[in-house]
Short mmCIF file of C-alpha atoms in Angstrom, two decimals:
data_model
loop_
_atom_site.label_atom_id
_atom_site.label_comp_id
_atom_site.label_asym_id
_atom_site.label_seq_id
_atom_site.Cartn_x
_atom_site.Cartn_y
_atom_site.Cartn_z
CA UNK A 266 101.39 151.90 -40.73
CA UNK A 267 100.94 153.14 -37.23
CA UNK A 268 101.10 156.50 -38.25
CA UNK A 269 98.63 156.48 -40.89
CA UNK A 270 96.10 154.47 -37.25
CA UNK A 271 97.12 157.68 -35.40
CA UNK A 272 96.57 160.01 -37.93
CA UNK A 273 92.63 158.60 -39.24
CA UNK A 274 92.09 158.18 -35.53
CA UNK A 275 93.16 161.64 -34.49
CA UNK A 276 91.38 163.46 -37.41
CA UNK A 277 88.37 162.05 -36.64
CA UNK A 278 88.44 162.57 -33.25
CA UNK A 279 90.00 166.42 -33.17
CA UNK A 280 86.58 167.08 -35.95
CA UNK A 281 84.04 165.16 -33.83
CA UNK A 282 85.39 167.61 -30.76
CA UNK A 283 85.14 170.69 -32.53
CA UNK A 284 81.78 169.41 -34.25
CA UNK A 285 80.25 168.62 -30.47
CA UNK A 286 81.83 171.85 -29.28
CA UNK A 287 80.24 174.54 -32.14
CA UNK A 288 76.63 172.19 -30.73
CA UNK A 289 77.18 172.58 -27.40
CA UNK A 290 78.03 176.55 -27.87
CA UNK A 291 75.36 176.80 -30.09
CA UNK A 292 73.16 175.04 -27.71
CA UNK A 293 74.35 176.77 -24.50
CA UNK A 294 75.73 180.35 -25.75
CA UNK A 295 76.50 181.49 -22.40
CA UNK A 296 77.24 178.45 -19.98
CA UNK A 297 78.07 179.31 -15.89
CA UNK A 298 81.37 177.07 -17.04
CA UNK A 299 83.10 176.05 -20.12
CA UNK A 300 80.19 172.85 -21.09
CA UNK A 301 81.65 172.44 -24.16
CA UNK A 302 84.81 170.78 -23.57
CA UNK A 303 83.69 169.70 -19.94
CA UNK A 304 81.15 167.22 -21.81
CA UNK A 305 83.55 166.05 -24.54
CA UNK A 306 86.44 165.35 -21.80
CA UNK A 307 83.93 163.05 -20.13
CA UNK A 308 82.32 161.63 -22.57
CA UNK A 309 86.44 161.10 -24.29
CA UNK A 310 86.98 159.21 -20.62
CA UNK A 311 84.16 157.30 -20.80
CA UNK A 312 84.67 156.25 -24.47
CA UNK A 313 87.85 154.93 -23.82
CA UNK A 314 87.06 153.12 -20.72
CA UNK A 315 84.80 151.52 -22.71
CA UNK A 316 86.89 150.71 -25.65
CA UNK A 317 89.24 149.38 -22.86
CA UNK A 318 87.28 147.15 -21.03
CA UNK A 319 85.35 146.19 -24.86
CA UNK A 320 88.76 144.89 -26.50
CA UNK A 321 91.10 144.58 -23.68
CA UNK A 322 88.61 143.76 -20.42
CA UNK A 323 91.63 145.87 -18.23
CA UNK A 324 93.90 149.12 -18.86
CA UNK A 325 95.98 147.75 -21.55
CA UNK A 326 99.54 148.02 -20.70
CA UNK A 327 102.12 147.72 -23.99
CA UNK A 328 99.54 147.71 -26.71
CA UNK A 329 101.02 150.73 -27.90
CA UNK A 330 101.59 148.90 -31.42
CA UNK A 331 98.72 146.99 -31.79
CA UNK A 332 96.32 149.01 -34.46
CA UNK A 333 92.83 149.17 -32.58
CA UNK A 334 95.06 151.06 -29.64
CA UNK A 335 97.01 153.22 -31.77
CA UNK A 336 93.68 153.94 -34.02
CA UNK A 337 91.17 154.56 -31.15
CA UNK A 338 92.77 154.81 -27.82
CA UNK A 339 95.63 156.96 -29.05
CA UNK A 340 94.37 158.73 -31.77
CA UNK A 341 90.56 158.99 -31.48
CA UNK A 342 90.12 159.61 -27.84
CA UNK A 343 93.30 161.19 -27.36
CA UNK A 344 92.30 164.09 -29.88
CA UNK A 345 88.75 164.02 -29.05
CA UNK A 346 89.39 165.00 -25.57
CA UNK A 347 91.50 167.95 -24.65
CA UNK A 348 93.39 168.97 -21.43
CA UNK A 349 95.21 172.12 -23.11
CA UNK A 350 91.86 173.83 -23.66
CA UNK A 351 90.28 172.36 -20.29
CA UNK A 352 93.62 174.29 -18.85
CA UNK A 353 93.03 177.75 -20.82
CA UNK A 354 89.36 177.51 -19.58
CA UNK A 355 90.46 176.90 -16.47
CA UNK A 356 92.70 179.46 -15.99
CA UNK A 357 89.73 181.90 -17.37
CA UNK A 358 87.79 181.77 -14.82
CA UNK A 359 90.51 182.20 -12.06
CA UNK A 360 91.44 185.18 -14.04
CA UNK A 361 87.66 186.44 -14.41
CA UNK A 362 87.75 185.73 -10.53
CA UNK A 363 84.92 182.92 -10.95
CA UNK A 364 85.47 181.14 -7.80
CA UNK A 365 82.90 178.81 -8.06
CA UNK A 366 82.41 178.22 -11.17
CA UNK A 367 86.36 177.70 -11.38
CA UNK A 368 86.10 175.25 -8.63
CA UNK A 369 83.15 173.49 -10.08
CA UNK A 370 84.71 172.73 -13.06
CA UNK A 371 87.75 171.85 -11.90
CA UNK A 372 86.02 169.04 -10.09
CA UNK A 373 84.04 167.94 -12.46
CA UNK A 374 86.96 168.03 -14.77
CA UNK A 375 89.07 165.86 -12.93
CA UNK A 376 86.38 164.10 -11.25
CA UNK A 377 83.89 163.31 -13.38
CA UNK A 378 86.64 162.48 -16.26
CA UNK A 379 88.55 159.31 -14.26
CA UNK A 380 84.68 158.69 -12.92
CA UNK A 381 83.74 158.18 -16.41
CA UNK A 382 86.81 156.48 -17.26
CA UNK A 383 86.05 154.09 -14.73
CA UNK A 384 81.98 153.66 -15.14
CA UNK A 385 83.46 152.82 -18.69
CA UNK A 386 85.78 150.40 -18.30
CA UNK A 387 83.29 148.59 -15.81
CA UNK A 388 80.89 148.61 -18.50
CA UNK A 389 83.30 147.25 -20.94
CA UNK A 390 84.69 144.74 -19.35
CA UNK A 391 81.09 143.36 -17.96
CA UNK A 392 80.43 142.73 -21.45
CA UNK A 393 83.87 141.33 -22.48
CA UNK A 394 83.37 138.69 -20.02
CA UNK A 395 79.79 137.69 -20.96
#
């Protein structure tokens, strides 16, 4: 059974990515930095935090079995975001030699994804405890 959580979750979320990601290229053909996957990776961090702080009102720790974890914060988020593809951007840039925009992203990468992860959880877990 927790394979067939993991695999609904992970479908939908690896679609919804690539979905949000033909937009945002659509949207934003030529983008200073890769804004497809830099929005999905923090909207993916902030999703979770929130699904964290929603069900669990912490950062879960063994809930690897329970369904809503394996169906959402495994599968879902964990295919909707990607850090393979925010590393082949990455390393695009450095090879393009685009300093800043490599630094840029890299910051707001990293930065903005545990910042979302923790605006989310915050969020989550103020409405848990009302």
């Amino acid at each position: 059974m927790s394979i067939l959580f993991l695999t609904i979750g992970g479908s939908a979320g690896a679609v919804l990515r690539y979905l949000l990601g033909i937009v945002m290229m659509r949207r934003y053909p030529s983008p200073p930095l890769p804004i497809a996957m830099l929005t999905v990776n923090l909207l993916g961090s902030l999703g979770l935090g929130v699904f964290f702080g929603l069900k669990y009102g912490k950062i879960p720790i063994g809930a690897y079995a329970e369904p809503a974890y394996l169906l959402l914060g495994i599968g879902f988020f964990g295919a909707f975001t990607t850090f393979s593809t925010f590393s082949v951007e990455a390393m695009q840039l450095l090879r393009n030699r685009k300093w800043k925009s490599f630094a840029v992203y890299l910051i707001l990468s990293i930065c903005g994804s545990i910042g979302g992860f923790l605006l989310g959880i915050n969020l989550g877990m103020s409405i848990y405890g009302s």
